[in-house]
CSV table of C-alpha atoms and ligand atoms in Angstrom, one decimal:
chain,number,residue,atom,x,y,z
H,1,UNK,CA,218.2,-62.8,183.5
H,2,UNK,CA,218.8,-66.9,181.6
H,3,UNK,CA,215.4,-67.7,180.1
H,4,UNK,CA,215.3,-71.1,181.9
H,5,UNK,CA,215.1,-68.7,185.6
H,6,UNK,CA,211.9,-66.9,183.6
H,7,UNK,CA,208.2,-67.7,185.1
H,8,UNK,CA,205.8,-69.9,183.5
H,9,UNK,CA,203.0,-68.0,182.3
H,10,UNK,CA,199.5,-69.2,183.2
H,11,UNK,CA,196.2,-67.1,182.2
H,12,UNK,CA,192.9,-67.0,182.6
H,13,UNK,CA,189.8,-64.5,182.8
H,14,UNK,CA,189.8,-64.8,186.5
H,15,UNK,CA,190.4,-67.5,189.2
H,16,UNK,CA,189.5,-70.6,187.4
H,17,UNK,CA,193.2,-70.8,185.9
H,18,UNK,CA,194.4,-71.0,189.8
H,19,UNK,CA,193.1,-74.9,189.5
H,20,UNK,CA,195.6,-74.7,186.4
H,21,UNK,CA,198.4,-73.0,188.9
H,22,UNK,CA,198.0,-75.4,191.7
H,23,UNK,CA,198.9,-78.4,189.5
H,24,UNK,CA,201.6,-76.8,187.9
H,25,UNK,CA,202.9,-76.0,191.4
H,26,UNK,CA,202.5,-79.3,192.5
H,27,UNK,CA,204.0,-80.9,189.7
H,28,UNK,CA,206.7,-78.3,188.9
H,29,UNK,CA,207.8,-77.1,192.6
H,30,UNK,CA,210.7,-75.4,191.5
H,31,UNK,CA,209.0,-73.1,188.8
H,32,UNK,CA,207.9,-70.0,189.1
H,33,UNK,CA,204.6,-69.1,188.1
H,34,UNK,CA,203.4,-65.4,186.7
H,35,UNK,CA,199.6,-66.1,186.9
H,36,UNK,CA,196.8,-63.7,185.1
H,37,UNK,CA,193.3,-63.7,186.1
H,38,UNK,CA,191.1,-60.6,184.0
H,39,UNK,CA,189.4,-60.4,186.6
H,40,UNK,CA,188.0,-57.0,185.4
H,41,UNK,CA,186.1,-58.9,182.3
H,42,UNK,CA,185.5,-62.2,183.7
H,43,UNK,CA,183.6,-64.3,182.7
H,44,UNK,CA,184.5,-64.5,179.0
H,45,UNK,CA,182.6,-67.6,178.3
H,46,UNK,CA,179.4,-65.7,177.3
H,47,UNK,CA,181.1,-63.4,174.8
H,48,UNK,CA,181.5,-63.1,171.4
H,49,UNK,CA,184.5,-64.8,169.8
H,50,UNK,CA,185.9,-61.6,168.4
H,51,UNK,CA,186.1,-60.1,171.9
H,52,UNK,CA,187.6,-63.0,173.3
H,53,UNK,CA,190.2,-63.3,170.9
H,54,UNK,CA,190.7,-59.7,171.8
H,55,UNK,CA,191.5,-59.8,175.5
H,56,UNK,CA,193.6,-62.8,174.8
H,57,UNK,CA,195.6,-61.0,172.8
H,58,UNK,CA,196.1,-58.4,175.0
H,59,UNK,CA,197.1,-60.8,177.9
H,60,UNK,CA,199.6,-62.4,175.9
H,61,UNK,CA,201.5,-59.2,174.6
H,62,UNK,CA,201.3,-58.3,178.7
H,63,UNK,CA,203.3,-61.8,179.3
H,64,UNK,CA,205.6,-62.0,176.5
H,65,UNK,CA,206.6,-58.6,177.3
H,66,UNK,CA,206.9,-59.5,181.3
H,67,UNK,CA,209.6,-62.4,180.0
H,68,UNK,CA,207.4,-65.7,180.4
H,69,UNK,CA,209.5,-68.9,179.1
H,70,UNK,CA,206.3,-70.7,178.4
H,71,UNK,CA,202.2,-70.0,178.4
H,72,UNK,CA,199.8,-72.1,179.2
H,73,UNK,CA,196.2,-70.9,178.8
H,74,UNK,CA,194.5,-72.2,181.3
H,75,UNK,CA,191.3,-71.2,179.8
H,76,UNK,CA,189.2,-73.2,177.8
H,77,UNK,CA,187.0,-70.4,176.5
H,78,UNK,CA,190.2,-68.2,175.0
H,79,UNK,CA,192.0,-71.7,173.3
H,80,UNK,CA,188.4,-73.0,171.7
H,81,UNK,CA,188.2,-69.7,169.9
H,82,UNK,CA,192.1,-68.1,170.1
H,83,UNK,CA,194.3,-70.6,169.5
H,84,UNK,CA,195.7,-69.1,166.3
H,85,UNK,CA,196.0,-65.1,167.9
H,86,UNK,CA,197.3,-67.0,171.1
H,87,UNK,CA,200.3,-68.4,169.4
H,88,UNK,CA,200.5,-65.7,166.8
H,89,UNK,CA,201.3,-63.0,169.8
H,90,UNK,CA,203.3,-65.9,171.8
H,91,UNK,CA,206.2,-65.7,168.5
H,92,UNK,CA,209.0,-67.5,170.2
H,93,UNK,CA,207.6,-68.6,173.6
H,94,UNK,CA,205.5,-72.2,173.5
H,95,UNK,CA,202.0,-72.5,174.4
H,96,UNK,CA,200.1,-75.2,175.9
H,97,UNK,CA,196.7,-74.7,176.4
H,98,UNK,CA,193.8,-77.3,178.2
H,99,UNK,CA,191.4,-77.8,175.5
H,100,UNK,CA,194.1,-80.0,173.8
H,101,UNK,CA,194.8,-81.7,177.1
H,102,UNK,CA,191.5,-82.2,178.1
H,103,UNK,CA,191.0,-83.7,175.1
H,104,UNK,CA,194.1,-86.3,174.6
H,105,UNK,CA,192.9,-86.8,178.9
H,106,UNK,CA,189.6,-87.5,177.4
H,107,UNK,CA,190.2,-90.3,174.8
H,108,UNK,CA,193.1,-92.1,177.1
H,109,UNK,CA,190.7,-92.7,179.9
H,110,UNK,CA,190.4,-96.9,180.0
H,111,UNK,CA,187.3,-98.3,178.5
H,112,UNK,CA,185.7,-94.9,177.1
H,113,UNK,CA,182.9,-95.1,175.1
H,114,UNK,CA,180.6,-92.0,175.3
H,115,UNK,CA,182.3,-88.4,176.6
H,116,UNK,CA,180.4,-85.6,177.9
H,117,UNK,CA,182.1,-82.2,177.6
H,118,UNK,CA,180.8,-79.3,179.8
H,119,UNK,CA,181.9,-76.3,179.6
H,120,UNK,CA,181.0,-72.0,178.6
H,121,UNK,CA,178.9,-71.1,175.9
H,122,UNK,CA,181.9,-70.0,174.0
H,123,UNK,CA,183.8,-73.1,174.4
H,124,UNK,CA,180.7,-75.8,173.5
H,125,UNK,CA,179.3,-73.3,171.2
H,126,UNK,CA,182.8,-73.2,169.1
H,127,UNK,CA,182.7,-77.5,168.9
H,128,UNK,CA,186.5,-77.1,169.4
H,129,UNK,CA,186.0,-80.4,171.7
H,130,UNK,CA,184.0,-82.1,169.6
H,131,UNK,CA,186.0,-82.0,166.7
H,132,UNK,CA,189.4,-82.7,168.5
H,133,UNK,CA,188.1,-85.9,170.5
H,134,UNK,CA,186.6,-86.7,167.0
H,135,UNK,CA,190.2,-86.4,165.4
H,136,UNK,CA,191.5,-88.2,168.4
H,137,UNK,CA,189.3,-91.2,168.8
H,138,UNK,CA,186.3,-91.4,166.0
H,139,UNK,CA,184.7,-94.2,167.6
H,140,UNK,CA,184.2,-92.6,171.0
H,141,UNK,CA,181.0,-90.8,171.0
H,142,UNK,CA,180.8,-86.9,172.1
H,143,UNK,CA,177.9,-84.9,173.6
H,144,UNK,CA,178.8,-81.5,174.8
H,145,UNK,CA,176.6,-78.7,177.2
H,146,UNK,CA,177.2,-75.7,177.8
H,147,UNK,CA,176.8,-74.6,181.5
H,148,UNK,CA,177.1,-71.0,182.1
H,149,UNK,CA,176.0,-70.5,185.1
H,150,UNK,CA,178.6,-72.2,186.9
H,151,UNK,CA,181.5,-69.7,186.3
H,152,UNK,CA,179.7,-67.0,188.6
H,153,UNK,CA,179.1,-69.7,191.0
H,154,UNK,CA,182.6,-70.5,191.6
H,155,UNK,CA,183.5,-66.4,191.5
H,156,UNK,CA,181.1,-66.3,194.2
H,157,UNK,CA,182.8,-69.1,195.9
H,158,UNK,CA,179.6,-71.3,196.2
H,159,UNK,CA,181.6,-74.5,195.4
H,160,UNK,CA,179.6,-76.9,197.7
H,161,UNK,CA,176.2,-74.8,198.0
H,162,UNK,CA,172.8,-76.3,197.7
H,163,UNK,CA,172.2,-73.5,195.0
H,164,UNK,CA,175.2,-74.8,192.8
H,165,UNK,CA,173.8,-78.6,192.9
H,166,UNK,CA,170.8,-77.9,191.9
H,167,UNK,CA,171.9,-76.0,188.9
H,168,UNK,CA,174.1,-78.7,188.2
H,169,UNK,CA,171.5,-81.7,188.6
H,170,UNK,CA,169.1,-79.5,185.9
H,171,UNK,CA,172.8,-79.1,183.5
H,172,UNK,CA,174.0,-82.7,184.0
H,173,UNK,CA,170.8,-84.9,184.1
H,174,UNK,CA,170.5,-85.3,180.6
H,175,UNK,CA,173.7,-86.0,180.2
H,176,UNK,CA,173.6,-88.5,182.7
H,177,UNK,CA,170.7,-89.9,180.6
H,178,UNK,CA,172.9,-90.3,177.7
H,179,UNK,CA,175.0,-93.1,179.7
H,180,UNK,CA,178.2,-91.4,179.5
H,181,UNK,CA,181.3,-92.7,180.9
H,182,UNK,CA,183.7,-89.5,180.7
H,183,UNK,CA,182.8,-86.1,181.9
H,184,UNK,CA,185.1,-83.4,180.7
H,185,UNK,CA,185.5,-80.8,182.7
H,186,UNK,CA,185.9,-77.9,179.6
H,187,UNK,CA,186.0,-75.1,181.6
H,188,UNK,CA,188.9,-74.2,184.4
H,189,UNK,CA,186.3,-73.3,186.8
H,190,UNK,CA,184.6,-76.7,187.2
H,191,UNK,CA,187.5,-79.1,189.0
H,192,UNK,CA,186.3,-76.4,191.9
H,193,UNK,CA,182.9,-78.6,191.9
H,194,UNK,CA,184.2,-81.3,191.3
H,195,UNK,CA,182.1,-82.6,194.7
H,196,UNK,CA,178.7,-81.3,193.8
H,197,UNK,CA,179.3,-82.6,190.2
H,198,UNK,CA,180.3,-86.3,191.4
H,199,UNK,CA,177.2,-86.0,193.8
H,200,UNK,CA,175.4,-85.5,190.5
H,201,UNK,CA,176.9,-87.4,187.7
H,202,UNK,CA,177.9,-90.5,190.3
H,203,UNK,CA,181.1,-92.3,191.1
H,204,UNK,CA,181.0,-94.2,188.2
H,205,UNK,CA,181.4,-91.4,185.4
H,206,UNK,CA,185.5,-90.4,185.3
H,207,UNK,CA,185.7,-87.0,185.6
H,208,UNK,CA,188.5,-85.4,183.6
H,209,UNK,CA,190.7,-82.1,184.8
H,210,UNK,CA,192.9,-81.2,182.3
H,211,UNK,CA,194.9,-79.1,185.0
H,212,UNK,CA,197.0,-82.1,185.8
H,213,UNK,CA,197.7,-83.1,182.1
H,214,UNK,CA,198.3,-79.6,181.1
H,215,UNK,CA,201.2,-79.7,184.2
H,216,UNK,CA,202.7,-82.7,183.0
H,217,UNK,CA,202.7,-81.3,179.4
H,218,UNK,CA,204.7,-78.8,180.6
H,219,UNK,CA,207.0,-80.8,182.7
H,220,UNK,CA,207.8,-82.6,179.3
H,221,UNK,CA,208.3,-79.6,177.2
H,222,UNK,CA,210.4,-77.8,179.9
H,223,UNK,CA,212.8,-80.9,179.5
H,224,UNK,CA,212.8,-81.1,176.3
H,225,UNK,CA,213.7,-77.6,175.5
H,226,UNK,CA,216.6,-76.9,178.5
H,227,UNK,CA,214.4,-74.7,179.9
H,228,UNK,CA,214.0,-76.1,183.6
H,229,UNK,CA,215.2,-73.3,186.4
H,230,UNK,CA,218.3,-74.3,187.6
H,231,UNK,CA,218.3,-72.1,190.9
H,232,UNK,CA,217.9,-74.0,194.1
H,233,UNK,CA,216.2,-71.1,195.8
H,234,UNK,CA,212.3,-71.2,196.3
H,235,UNK,CA,210.6,-69.6,193.3
H,236,UNK,CA,208.8,-66.2,193.3
H,237,UNK,CA,206.0,-66.3,191.9
H,238,UNK,CA,203.5,-63.2,190.9
H,239,UNK,CA,199.7,-63.1,191.0
H,240,UNK,CA,198.3,-60.1,188.3
H,241,UNK,CA,194.6,-59.5,188.2
H,242,UNK,CA,192.9,-56.5,185.8
H,243,UNK,CA,190.8,-56.0,189.0
H,244,UNK,CA,190.9,-56.5,192.3
H,245,UNK,CA,187.5,-57.9,193.6
H,246,UNK,CA,187.2,-57.9,197.6
H,247,UNK,CA,186.9,-62.3,197.3
H,248,UNK,CA,189.8,-62.4,195.3
H,249,UNK,CA,192.5,-63.1,197.8
H,250,UNK,CA,190.9,-65.3,199.8
H,251,UNK,CA,189.2,-67.2,197.3
H,252,UNK,CA,192.5,-68.0,195.2
H,253,UNK,CA,194.6,-68.9,198.7
H,254,UNK,CA,191.4,-71.1,199.1
H,255,UNK,CA,191.8,-72.7,195.9
H,256,UNK,CA,195.9,-73.0,195.8
H,257,UNK,CA,195.7,-74.5,199.3
H,258,UNK,CA,198.2,-71.5,200.7
H,259,UNK,CA,199.0,-68.4,201.1
H,260,UNK,CA,199.5,-65.8,198.3
H,261,UNK,CA,201.8,-63.2,197.9
H,262,UNK,CA,200.1,-59.4,197.5
H,263,UNK,CA,198.1,-59.7,194.4
H,264,UNK,CA,199.6,-57.2,191.6
H,265,UNK,CA,196.6,-54.8,189.6
H,266,UNK,CA,197.5,-54.0,185.9
H,267,UNK,CA,194.7,-51.8,184.0
H,268,UNK,CA,194.1,-53.4,180.3
H,269,UNK,CA,192.0,-52.2,177.3
H,270,UNK,CA,190.5,-49.4,177.0
Z,301,LIG,N1,187.7,-70.5,182.6
Z,301,LIG,C1,187.7,-70.2,181.7
Z,301,LIG,C2,187.7,-71.2,180.5
Z,301,LIG,O1,188.2,-72.7,181.2
Z,301,LIG,C3,186.7,-69.4,181.5
Z,301,LIG,C4,185.5,-68.7,182.4
Z,301,LIG,C5,184.9,-67.7,181.7
Z,301,LIG,O2,185.1,-66.6,181.9
Z,301,LIG,O3,183.8,-67.8,181.3
Z,301,LIG,O4,186.6,-71.8,180.1
């Protein structure tokens, strides 16, 4: 198969990366997507960097073996601690990640002075966002906070549950007190919580969701590399997971706002 006809590989630890898939499908409707969610091993964000690196390498080897033409790391935790491993395992396949596009979108927000980054413990403890934003815009103040309970709440489908709002208030009230003007959703699960997060931080704070920005970067890259799919028939998407929790299919359809083909299952690791 022509390289341009191959799918875009998008991967995450679970369902969170589907927020990126949705943006990619909207921006690049003629492209095929191969989504990989490591549902058997989610959450990643509470695991050590060494473990996240090993998992990331295994996923990239799988997707490269499936012939993807571009890889999108739709997981900030992997982007934060495993960027080098991912690019090494990707070989010739170009790689985009949500952390870089998230940092760029944050500093590009008009009038930005103080940015808060929320993410998993792995992402926040790595300091990757704070470091990258400081490189891009040294005058911007950055505060960060890990919100480890958000991922299980999203995986449970409790995206607008009162418990989620209560947890969000616990996490975010101290950030609001810092006078933030931008809140970076530094975990691909968090865009699902947008309405609760807006209620808590207020309409005056701009929420940065890197899914749209990474989809835009993918469109630019494919055009620049001559890798846009030329076929006019509708693309076939694939969804691969390492475990099929009962709610995956329904949750995924809700995230993508479309019906999903059969989800494939693969075994990974030991
Ligand atoms: N969605 C992932 C991220 O962007 C991680 C979620 C997790 O597995 O903890 O960080």
